[in-house]
Amino acid sequence: SGWAKNTSLTWLSLAKNTLAGEWFKLFLRRSNVRYLCLDDCAMEPAYGRFLFQALEHNNVLTSLHMRNIA
């Protein structure tokens, strides 16, 4: 959640990581990140629904990469 407060962070790659937890959803709602790469990330199927709900309220993100996510 500390990353969400960083207004100078505009590009972030979390490729090849595991996505889980409330912190990431909070980050997506509040951050200034314009480019986000989640290529080859692992996440539980149910988490995808929460991820997209958080993205629905993000008005800053202009580029999202999500290749090879099951």
PDB file of N, CA, C and O in Angstrom:
ATOM      1  N   SER A   1       0.825  -1.208   0.000  1.00  0.00           N
ATOM      2  CA  SER A   1       0.000   0.000   0.000  1.00  0.00           C
ATOM      3  C   SER A   1       0.858   1.257   0.000  1.00  0.00           C
ATOM      4  O   SER A   1       0.406   2.305  -0.395  1.00  0.00           O
ATOM      5  N   GLY A   2       2.112   1.133   0.437  1.00  0.00           N
ATOM      6  CA  GLY A   2       3.024   2.273   0.415  1.00  0.00           C
ATOM      7  C   GLY A   2       3.332   2.727  -0.998  1.00  0.00           C
ATOM      8  O   GLY A   2       3.526   3.914  -1.252  1.00  0.00           O
ATOM      9  N   TRP A   3       3.382   1.791  -1.937  1.00  0.00           N
ATOM     10  CA  TRP A   3       3.608   2.146  -3.340  1.00  0.00           C
ATOM     11  C   TRP A   3       2.494   3.017  -3.872  1.00  0.00           C
ATOM     12  O   TRP A   3       2.720   3.874  -4.719  1.00  0.00           O
ATOM     13  N   ALA A   4       1.278   2.827  -3.418  1.00  0.00           N
ATOM     14  CA  ALA A   4       0.140   3.599  -3.907  1.00  0.00           C
ATOM     15  C   ALA A   4       0.295   5.076  -3.572  1.00  0.00           C
ATOM     16  O   ALA A   4      -0.218   5.930  -4.284  1.00  0.00           O
ATOM     17  N   LYS A   5       1.027   5.390  -2.518  1.00  0.00           N
ATOM     18  CA  LYS A   5       1.224   6.782  -2.107  1.00  0.00           C
ATOM     19  C   LYS A   5       2.343   7.469  -2.889  1.00  0.00           C
ATOM     20  O   LYS A   5       2.487   8.668  -2.833  1.00  0.00           O
ATOM     21  N   ASN A   6       3.143   6.690  -3.601  1.00  0.00           N
ATOM     22  CA  ASN A   6       4.269   7.231  -4.360  1.00  0.00           C
ATOM     23  C   ASN A   6       3.754   7.801  -5.677  1.00  0.00           C
ATOM     24  O   ASN A   6       3.469   7.065  -6.607  1.00  0.00           O
ATOM     25  N   THR A   7       3.655   9.105  -5.778  1.00  0.00           N
ATOM     26  CA  THR A   7       3.083   9.744  -6.963  1.00  0.00           C
ATOM     27  C   THR A   7       4.039   9.767  -8.148  1.00  0.00           C
ATOM     28  O   THR A   7       3.616  10.012  -9.267  1.00  0.00           O
ATOM     29  N   SER A   8       5.339   9.520  -7.932  1.00  0.00           N
ATOM     30  CA  SER A   8       6.285   9.536  -9.049  1.00  0.00           C
ATOM     31  C   SER A   8       6.399   8.171  -9.735  1.00  0.00           C
ATOM     32  O   SER A   8       6.972   8.079 -10.812  1.00  0.00           O
ATOM     33  N   LEU A   9       5.854   7.120  -9.145  1.00  0.00           N
ATOM     34  CA  LEU A   9       5.897   5.788  -9.741  1.00  0.00           C
ATOM     35  C   LEU A   9       4.827   5.701 -10.829  1.00  0.00           C
ATOM     36  O   LEU A   9       3.641   5.732 -10.553  1.00  0.00           O
ATOM     37  N   THR A  10       5.270   5.646 -12.093  1.00  0.00           N
ATOM     38  CA  THR A  10       4.310   5.598 -13.199  1.00  0.00           C
ATOM     39  C   THR A  10       4.438   4.335 -14.044  1.00  0.00           C
ATOM     40  O   THR A  10       3.600   4.067 -14.879  1.00  0.00           O
ATOM     41  N   TRP A  11       5.497   3.546 -13.836  1.00  0.00           N
ATOM     42  CA  TRP A  11       5.735   2.323 -14.599  1.00  0.00           C
ATOM     43  C   TRP A  11       6.102   1.224 -13.622  1.00  0.00           C
ATOM     44  O   TRP A  11       6.964   1.409 -12.768  1.00  0.00           O
ATOM     45  N   LEU A  12       5.430   0.072 -13.732  1.00  0.00           N
ATOM     46  CA  LEU A  12       5.699  -1.022 -12.807  1.00  0.00           C
ATOM     47  C   LEU A  12       5.548  -2.359 -13.512  1.00  0.00           C
ATOM     48  O   LEU A  12       4.553  -2.594 -14.202  1.00  0.00           O
ATOM     49  N   SER A  13       6.537  -3.221 -13.357  1.00  0.00           N
ATOM     50  CA  SER A  13       6.455  -4.585 -13.869  1.00  0.00           C
ATOM     51  C   SER A  13       6.513  -5.550 -12.691  1.00  0.00           C
ATOM     52  O   SER A  13       7.464  -5.523 -11.907  1.00  0.00           O
ATOM     53  N   LEU A  14       5.487  -6.360 -12.573  1.00  0.00           N
ATOM     54  CA  LEU A  14       5.450  -7.433 -11.580  1.00  0.00           C
ATOM     55  C   LEU A  14       5.465  -8.789 -12.286  1.00  0.00           C
ATOM     56  O   LEU A  14       4.990  -9.783 -11.752  1.00  0.00           O
ATOM     57  N   ALA A  15       5.988  -8.817 -13.493  1.00  0.00           N
ATOM     58  CA  ALA A  15       6.009 -10.030 -14.304  1.00  0.00           C
ATOM     59  C   ALA A  15       6.665 -11.181 -13.541  1.00  0.00           C
ATOM     60  O   ALA A  15       7.617 -10.981 -12.791  1.00  0.00           O
ATOM     61  N   LYS A  16       6.115 -12.375 -13.751  1.00  0.00           N
ATOM     62  CA  LYS A  16       6.619 -13.618 -13.172  1.00  0.00           C
ATOM     63  C   LYS A  16       6.552 -13.639 -11.651  1.00  0.00           C
ATOM     64  O   LYS A  16       7.400 -14.231 -10.991  1.00  0.00           O
ATOM     65  N   ASN A  17       5.547 -12.984 -11.076  1.00  0.00           N
ATOM     66  CA  ASN A  17       5.312 -12.999  -9.640  1.00  0.00           C
ATOM     67  C   ASN A  17       3.959 -13.628  -9.355  1.00  0.00           C
ATOM     68  O   ASN A  17       3.191 -13.897 -10.263  1.00  0.00           O
ATOM     69  N   THR A  18       3.658 -13.817  -8.100  1.00  0.00           N
ATOM     70  CA  THR A  18       2.356 -14.322  -7.679  1.00  0.00           C
ATOM     71  C   THR A  18       1.543 -13.151  -7.160  1.00  0.00           C
ATOM     72  O   THR A  18       2.002 -12.402  -6.296  1.00  0.00           O
ATOM     73  N   LEU A  19       0.337 -12.983  -7.696  1.00  0.00           N
ATOM     74  CA  LEU A  19      -0.545 -11.901  -7.268  1.00  0.00           C
ATOM     75  C   LEU A  19      -1.529 -12.441  -6.236  1.00  0.00           C
ATOM     76  O   LEU A  19      -2.245 -13.398  -6.491  1.00  0.00           O
ATOM     77  N   ALA A  20      -1.556 -11.805  -5.089  1.00  0.00           N
ATOM     78  CA  ALA A  20      -2.483 -12.209  -4.033  1.00  0.00           C
ATOM     79  C   ALA A  20      -2.509 -11.118  -2.970  1.00  0.00           C
ATOM     80  O   ALA A  20      -1.581 -10.326  -2.857  1.00  0.00           O
ATOM     81  N   GLY A  21      -3.566 -11.070  -2.226  1.00  0.00           N
ATOM     82  CA  GLY A  21      -3.652 -10.179  -1.081  1.00  0.00           C
ATOM     83  C   GLY A  21      -4.368  -8.875  -1.343  1.00  0.00           C
ATOM     84  O   GLY A  21      -4.496  -8.422  -2.470  1.00  0.00           O
ATOM     85  N   GLU A  22      -4.828  -8.298  -0.253  1.00  0.00           N
ATOM     86  CA  GLU A  22      -5.564  -7.038  -0.300  1.00  0.00           C
ATOM     87  C   GLU A  22      -4.680  -5.871  -0.722  1.00  0.00           C
ATOM     88  O   GLU A  22      -5.156  -4.917  -1.305  1.00  0.00           O
ATOM     89  N   TRP A  23      -3.382  -5.921  -0.433  1.00  0.00           N
ATOM     90  CA  TRP A  23      -2.489  -4.806  -0.735  1.00  0.00           C
ATOM     91  C   TRP A  23      -2.489  -4.483  -2.224  1.00  0.00           C
ATOM     92  O   TRP A  23      -2.455  -3.321  -2.612  1.00  0.00           O
ATOM     93  N   PHE A  24      -2.536  -5.528  -3.058  1.00  0.00           N
ATOM     94  CA  PHE A  24      -2.461  -5.281  -4.492  1.00  0.00           C
ATOM     95  C   PHE A  24      -3.737  -4.642  -5.009  1.00  0.00           C
ATOM     96  O   PHE A  24      -3.686  -3.759  -5.862  1.00  0.00           O
ATOM     97  N   LYS A  25      -4.870  -5.050  -4.500  1.00  0.00           N
ATOM     98  CA  LYS A  25      -6.134  -4.433  -4.918  1.00  0.00           C
ATOM     99  C   LYS A  25      -6.166  -2.966  -4.489  1.00  0.00           C
ATOM    100  O   LYS A  25      -6.578  -2.098  -5.256  1.00  0.00           O
ATOM    101  N   LEU A  26      -5.709  -2.677  -3.288  1.00  0.00           N
ATOM    102  CA  LEU A  26      -5.640  -1.302  -2.805  1.00  0.00           C
ATOM    103  C   LEU A  26      -4.698  -0.482  -3.677  1.00  0.00           C
ATOM    104  O   LEU A  26      -5.001   0.649  -4.050  1.00  0.00           O
ATOM    105  N   PHE A  27      -3.572  -1.072  -4.039  1.00  0.00           N
ATOM    106  CA  PHE A  27      -2.615  -0.399  -4.903  1.00  0.00           C
ATOM    107  C   PHE A  27      -3.250  -0.032  -6.250  1.00  0.00           C
ATOM    108  O   PHE A  27      -3.095   1.085  -6.736  1.00  0.00           O
ATOM    109  N   LEU A  28      -3.976  -0.968  -6.855  1.00  0.00           N
ATOM    110  CA  LEU A  28      -4.589  -0.707  -8.158  1.00  0.00           C
ATOM    111  C   LEU A  28      -5.627   0.407  -8.092  1.00  0.00           C
ATOM    112  O   LEU A  28      -5.796   1.153  -9.043  1.00  0.00           O
ATOM    113  N   ARG A  29      -6.311   0.531  -6.995  1.00  0.00           N
ATOM    114  CA  ARG A  29      -7.334   1.577  -6.856  1.00  0.00           C
ATOM    115  C   ARG A  29      -6.739   2.958  -6.666  1.00  0.00           C
ATOM    116  O   ARG A  29      -7.311   3.942  -7.099  1.00  0.00           O
ATOM    117  N   ARG A  30      -5.576   3.044  -5.998  1.00  0.00           N
ATOM    118  CA  ARG A  30      -5.071   4.348  -5.564  1.00  0.00           C
ATOM    119  C   ARG A  30      -3.788   4.827  -6.219  1.00  0.00           C
ATOM    120  O   ARG A  30      -3.371   5.952  -5.996  1.00  0.00           O
ATOM    121  N   SER A  31      -3.137   4.008  -7.007  1.00  0.00           N
ATOM    122  CA  SER A  31      -1.812   4.382  -7.507  1.00  0.00           C
ATOM    123  C   SER A  31      -1.902   5.299  -8.725  1.00  0.00           C
ATOM    124  O   SER A  31      -2.934   5.443  -9.358  1.00  0.00           O
ATOM    125  N   ASN A  32      -0.757   5.902  -9.044  1.00  0.00           N
ATOM    126  CA  ASN A  32      -0.619   6.740 -10.234  1.00  0.00           C
ATOM    127  C   ASN A  32       0.069   6.006 -11.372  1.00  0.00           C
ATOM    128  O   ASN A  32       0.497   6.623 -12.331  1.00  0.00           O
ATOM    129  N   VAL A  33       0.209   4.698 -11.255  1.00  0.00           N
ATOM    130  CA  VAL A  33       0.888   3.904 -12.277  1.00  0.00           C
ATOM    131  C   VAL A  33       0.088   3.942 -13.574  1.00  0.00           C
ATOM    132  O   VAL A  33      -1.108   3.678 -13.586  1.00  0.00           O
ATOM    133  N   ARG A  34       0.765   4.298 -14.653  1.00  0.00           N
ATOM    134  CA  ARG A  34       0.118   4.368 -15.970  1.00  0.00           C
ATOM    135  C   ARG A  34       0.388   3.119 -16.796  1.00  0.00           C
ATOM    136  O   ARG A  34      -0.396   2.765 -17.646  1.00  0.00           O
ATOM    137  N   TYR A  35       1.514   2.476 -16.555  1.00  0.00           N
ATOM    138  CA  TYR A  35       1.890   1.270 -17.292  1.00  0.00           C
ATOM    139  C   TYR A  35       2.114   0.163 -16.274  1.00  0.00           C
ATOM    140  O   TYR A  35       2.931   0.300 -15.375  1.00  0.00           O
ATOM    141  N   LEU A  36       1.398  -0.954 -16.442  1.00  0.00           N
ATOM    142  CA  LEU A  36       1.526  -2.076 -15.517  1.00  0.00           C
ATOM    143  C   LEU A  36       1.692  -3.367 -16.307  1.00  0.00           C
ATOM    144  O   LEU A  36       0.884  -3.674 -17.181  1.00  0.00           O
ATOM    145  N   CYS A  37       2.746  -4.094 -16.010  1.00  0.00           N
ATOM    146  CA  CYS A  37       3.015  -5.362 -16.682  1.00  0.00           C
ATOM    147  C   CYS A  37       2.848  -6.504 -15.677  1.00  0.00           C
ATOM    148  O   CYS A  37       3.541  -6.550 -14.665  1.00  0.00           O
ATOM    149  N   LEU A  38       1.907  -7.398 -15.980  1.00  0.00           N
ATOM    150  CA  LEU A  38       1.651  -8.570 -15.140  1.00  0.00           C
ATOM    151  C   LEU A  38       1.882  -9.862 -15.923  1.00  0.00           C
ATOM    152  O   LEU A  38       1.331 -10.906 -15.580  1.00  0.00           O
ATOM    153  N   ASP A  39       2.688  -9.805 -16.961  1.00  0.00           N
ATOM    154  CA  ASP A  39       2.952 -10.973 -17.800  1.00  0.00           C
ATOM    155  C   ASP A  39       3.474 -12.148 -16.975  1.00  0.00           C
ATOM    156  O   ASP A  39       4.306 -11.966 -16.085  1.00  0.00           O
ATOM    157  N   ASP A  40       2.988 -13.340 -17.285  1.00  0.00           N
ATOM    158  CA  ASP A  40       3.440 -14.586 -16.672  1.00  0.00           C
ATOM    159  C   ASP A  40       3.246 -14.629 -15.158  1.00  0.00           C
ATOM    160  O   ASP A  40       3.972 -15.332 -14.456  1.00  0.00           O
ATOM    161  N   CYS A  41       2.296 -13.884 -14.639  1.00  0.00           N
ATOM    162  CA  CYS A  41       2.024 -13.911 -13.207  1.00  0.00           C
ATOM    163  C   CYS A  41       1.120 -15.093 -12.859  1.00  0.00           C
ATOM    164  O   CYS A  41       0.325 -15.546 -13.671  1.00  0.00           O
ATOM    165  N   ALA A  42       1.252 -15.544 -11.637  1.00  0.00           N
ATOM    166  CA  ALA A  42       0.385 -16.606 -11.135  1.00  0.00           C
ATOM    167  C   ALA A  42      -0.628 -15.988 -10.180  1.00  0.00           C
ATOM    168  O   ALA A  42      -0.294 -15.088  -9.405  1.00  0.00           O
ATOM    169  N   MET A  43      -1.861 -16.458 -10.279  1.00  0.00           N
ATOM    170  CA  MET A  43      -2.886 -16.023  -9.334  1.00  0.00           C
ATOM    171  C   MET A  43      -4.003 -17.053  -9.311  1.00  0.00           C
ATOM    172  O   MET A  43      -4.216 -17.765 -10.289  1.00  0.00           O
ATOM    173  N   GLU A  44      -4.681 -17.143  -8.206  1.00  0.00           N
ATOM    174  CA  GLU A  44      -5.812 -18.044  -8.102  1.00  0.00           C
ATOM    175  C   GLU A  44      -6.946 -17.510  -8.965  1.00  0.00           C
ATOM    176  O   GLU A  44      -7.121 -16.282  -9.078  1.00  0.00           O
ATOM    177  N   PRO A  45      -7.749 -18.390  -9.585  1.00  0.00           N
ATOM    178  CA  PRO A  45      -8.832 -17.946 -10.462  1.00  0.00           C
ATOM    179  C   PRO A  45      -9.794 -16.955  -9.789  1.00  0.00           C
ATOM    180  O   PRO A  45     -10.194 -15.974 -10.406  1.00  0.00           O
ATOM    181  N   ALA A  46     -10.121 -17.159  -8.544  1.00  0.00           N
ATOM    182  CA  ALA A  46     -11.044 -16.258  -7.852  1.00  0.00           C
ATOM    183  C   ALA A  46     -10.449 -14.864  -7.667  1.00  0.00           C
ATOM    184  O   ALA A  46     -11.170 -13.875  -7.597  1.00  0.00           O
ATOM    185  N   TYR A  47      -9.137 -14.779  -7.593  1.00  0.00           N
ATOM    186  CA  TYR A  47      -8.482 -13.489  -7.396  1.00  0.00           C
ATOM    187  C   TYR A  47      -8.637 -12.592  -8.612  1.00  0.00           C
ATOM    188  O   TYR A  47      -8.678 -11.365  -8.484  1.00  0.00           O
ATOM    189  N   GLY A  48      -8.753 -13.185  -9.801  1.00  0.00           N
ATOM    190  CA  GLY A  48      -8.927 -12.403 -11.018  1.00  0.00           C
ATOM    191  C   GLY A  48     -10.145 -11.509 -10.964  1.00  0.00           C
ATOM    192  O   GLY A  48     -10.110 -10.362 -11.410  1.00  0.00           O
ATOM    193  N   ARG A  49     -11.224 -11.988 -10.382  1.00  0.00           N
ATOM    194  CA  ARG A  49     -12.448 -11.184 -10.258  1.00  0.00           C
ATOM    195  C   ARG A  49     -12.186  -9.943  -9.409  1.00  0.00           C
ATOM    196  O   ARG A  49     -12.581  -8.834  -9.758  1.00  0.00           O
ATOM    197  N   PHE A  50     -11.496 -10.128  -8.292  1.00  0.00           N
ATOM    198  CA  PHE A  50     -11.185  -8.991  -7.418  1.00  0.00           C
ATOM    199  C   PHE A  50     -10.223  -8.017  -8.092  1.00  0.00           C
ATOM    200  O   PHE A  50     -10.328  -6.813  -7.926  1.00  0.00           O
ATOM    201  N   LEU A  51      -9.300  -8.561  -8.864  1.00  0.00           N
ATOM    202  CA  LEU A  51      -8.349  -7.734  -9.598  1.00  0.00           C
ATOM    203  C   LEU A  51      -9.067  -6.797 -10.561  1.00  0.00           C
ATOM    204  O   LEU A  51      -8.808  -5.598 -10.598  1.00  0.00           O
ATOM    205  N   PHE A  52     -10.005  -7.343 -11.321  1.00  0.00           N
ATOM    206  CA  PHE A  52     -10.724  -6.519 -12.294  1.00  0.00           C
ATOM    207  C   PHE A  52     -11.679  -5.535 -11.631  1.00  0.00           C
ATOM    208  O   PHE A  52     -11.908  -4.451 -12.156  1.00  0.00           O
ATOM    209  N   GLN A  53     -12.221  -5.872 -10.469  1.00  0.00           N
ATOM    210  CA  GLN A  53     -13.049  -4.919  -9.739  1.00  0.00           C
ATOM    211  C   GLN A  53     -12.213  -3.729  -9.282  1.00  0.00           C
ATOM    212  O   GLN A  53     -12.664  -2.588  -9.325  1.00  0.00           O
ATOM    213  N   ALA A  54     -10.990  -3.986  -8.859  1.00  0.00           N
ATOM    214  CA  ALA A  54     -10.099  -2.902  -8.448  1.00  0.00           C
ATOM    215  C   ALA A  54      -9.714  -2.042  -9.648  1.00  0.00           C
ATOM    216  O   ALA A  54      -9.667  -0.815  -9.554  1.00  0.00           O
ATOM    217  N   LEU A  55      -9.460  -2.668 -10.781  1.00  0.00           N
ATOM    218  CA  LEU A  55      -9.103  -1.922 -11.989  1.00  0.00           C
ATOM    219  C   LEU A  55     -10.252  -1.053 -12.491  1.00  0.00           C
ATOM    220  O   LEU A  55     -10.031  -0.018 -13.116  1.00  0.00           O
ATOM    221  N   GLU A  56     -11.459  -1.446 -12.202  1.00  0.00           N
ATOM    222  CA  GLU A  56     -12.630  -0.686 -12.637  1.00  0.00           C
ATOM    223  C   GLU A  56     -12.618   0.734 -12.080  1.00  0.00           C
ATOM    224  O   GLU A  56     -13.093   1.665 -12.710  1.00  0.00           O
ATOM    225  N   HIS A  57     -12.025   0.921 -10.906  1.00  0.00           N
ATOM    226  CA  HIS A  57     -11.990   2.233 -10.259  1.00  0.00           C
ATOM    227  C   HIS A  57     -10.686   2.986 -10.493  1.00  0.00           C
ATOM    228  O   HIS A  57     -10.477   4.053  -9.952  1.00  0.00           O
ATOM    229  N   ASN A  58      -9.801   2.437 -11.327  1.00  0.00           N
ATOM    230  CA  ASN A  58      -8.519   3.070 -11.611  1.00  0.00           C
ATOM    231  C   ASN A  58      -8.666   3.905 -12.884  1.00  0.00           C
ATOM    232  O   ASN A  58      -8.854   3.367 -13.965  1.00  0.00           O
ATOM    233  N   ASN A  59      -8.554   5.219 -12.747  1.00  0.00           N
ATOM    234  CA  ASN A  59      -8.704   6.130 -13.887  1.00  0.00           C
ATOM    235  C   ASN A  59      -7.376   6.573 -14.485  1.00  0.00           C
ATOM    236  O   ASN A  59      -7.357   7.339 -15.441  1.00  0.00           O
ATOM    237  N   VAL A  60      -6.271   6.110 -13.937  1.00  0.00           N
ATOM    238  CA  VAL A  60      -4.949   6.552 -14.358  1.00  0.00           C
ATOM    239  C   VAL A  60      -4.296   5.564 -15.324  1.00  0.00           C
ATOM    240  O   VAL A  60      -3.629   5.963 -16.268  1.00  0.00           O
ATOM    241  N   LEU A  61      -4.492   4.279 -15.121  1.00  0.00           N
ATOM    242  CA  LEU A  61      -3.834   3.235 -15.902  1.00  0.00           C
ATOM    243  C   LEU A  61      -4.204   3.333 -17.375  1.00  0.00           C
ATOM    244  O   LEU A  61      -5.374   3.370 -17.737  1.00  0.00           O
ATOM    245  N   THR A  62      -3.176   3.403 -18.239  1.00  0.00           N
ATOM    246  CA  THR A  62      -3.412   3.494 -19.679  1.00  0.00           C
ATOM    247  C   THR A  62      -2.896   2.277 -20.433  1.00  0.00           C
ATOM    248  O   THR A  62      -3.269   2.061 -21.575  1.00  0.00           O
ATOM    249  N   SER A  63      -2.010   1.489 -19.808  1.00  0.00           N
ATOM    250  CA  SER A  63      -1.452   0.314 -20.473  1.00  0.00           C
ATOM    251  C   SER A  63      -1.359  -0.831 -19.466  1.00  0.00           C
ATOM    252  O   SER A  63      -0.739  -0.691 -18.417  1.00  0.00           O
ATOM    253  N   LEU A  64      -1.981  -1.951 -19.824  1.00  0.00           N
ATOM    254  CA  LEU A  64      -1.978  -3.130 -18.952  1.00  0.00           C
ATOM    255  C   LEU A  64      -1.608  -4.347 -19.770  1.00  0.00           C
ATOM    256  O   LEU A  64      -2.254  -4.646 -20.776  1.00  0.00           O
ATOM    257  N   HIS A  65      -0.549  -5.038 -19.375  1.00  0.00           N
ATOM    258  CA  HIS A  65      -0.104  -6.251 -20.053  1.00  0.00           C
ATOM    259  C   HIS A  65      -0.346  -7.441 -19.138  1.00  0.00           C
ATOM    260  O   HIS A  65       0.120  -7.443 -17.998  1.00  0.00           O
ATOM    261  N   MET A  66      -1.079  -8.433 -19.637  1.00  0.00           N
ATOM    262  CA  MET A  66      -1.405  -9.613 -18.828  1.00  0.00           C
ATOM    263  C   MET A  66      -1.256 -10.882 -19.671  1.00  0.00           C
ATOM    264  O   MET A  66      -2.140 -11.702 -19.710  1.00  0.00           O
ATOM    265  N   ARG A  67      -0.141 -11.050 -20.323  1.00  0.00           N
ATOM    266  CA  ARG A  67       0.084 -12.225 -21.150  1.00  0.00           C
ATOM    267  C   ARG A  67       0.385 -13.455 -20.299  1.00  0.00           C
ATOM    268  O   ARG A  67       1.018 -13.360 -19.269  1.00  0.00           O
ATOM    269  N   ASN A  68      -0.083 -14.596 -20.772  1.00  0.00           N
ATOM    270  CA  ASN A  68       0.212 -15.900 -20.163  1.00  0.00           C
ATOM    271  C   ASN A  68      -0.243 -16.021 -18.712  1.00  0.00           C
ATOM    272  O   ASN A  68       0.462 -16.567 -17.880  1.00  0.00           O
ATOM    273  N   ILE A  69      -1.422 -15.517 -18.410  1.00  0.00           N
ATOM    274  CA  ILE A  69      -2.012 -15.707 -17.090  1.00  0.00           C
ATOM    275  C   ILE A  69      -3.127 -16.724 -17.236  1.00  0.00           C
ATOM    276  O   ILE A  69      -4.045 -16.557 -18.038  1.00  0.00           O
ATOM    277  N   ALA A  70      -3.030 -17.793 -16.449  1.00  0.00           N
ATOM    278  CA  ALA A  70      -4.046 -18.859 -16.552  1.00  0.00           C
ATOM    279  C   ALA A  70      -5.393 -18.354 -16.043  1.00  0.00           C
ATOM    280  O   ALA A  70      -5.463 -17.566 -15.133  1.00  0.00           O
TER     281      ALA A  70
END
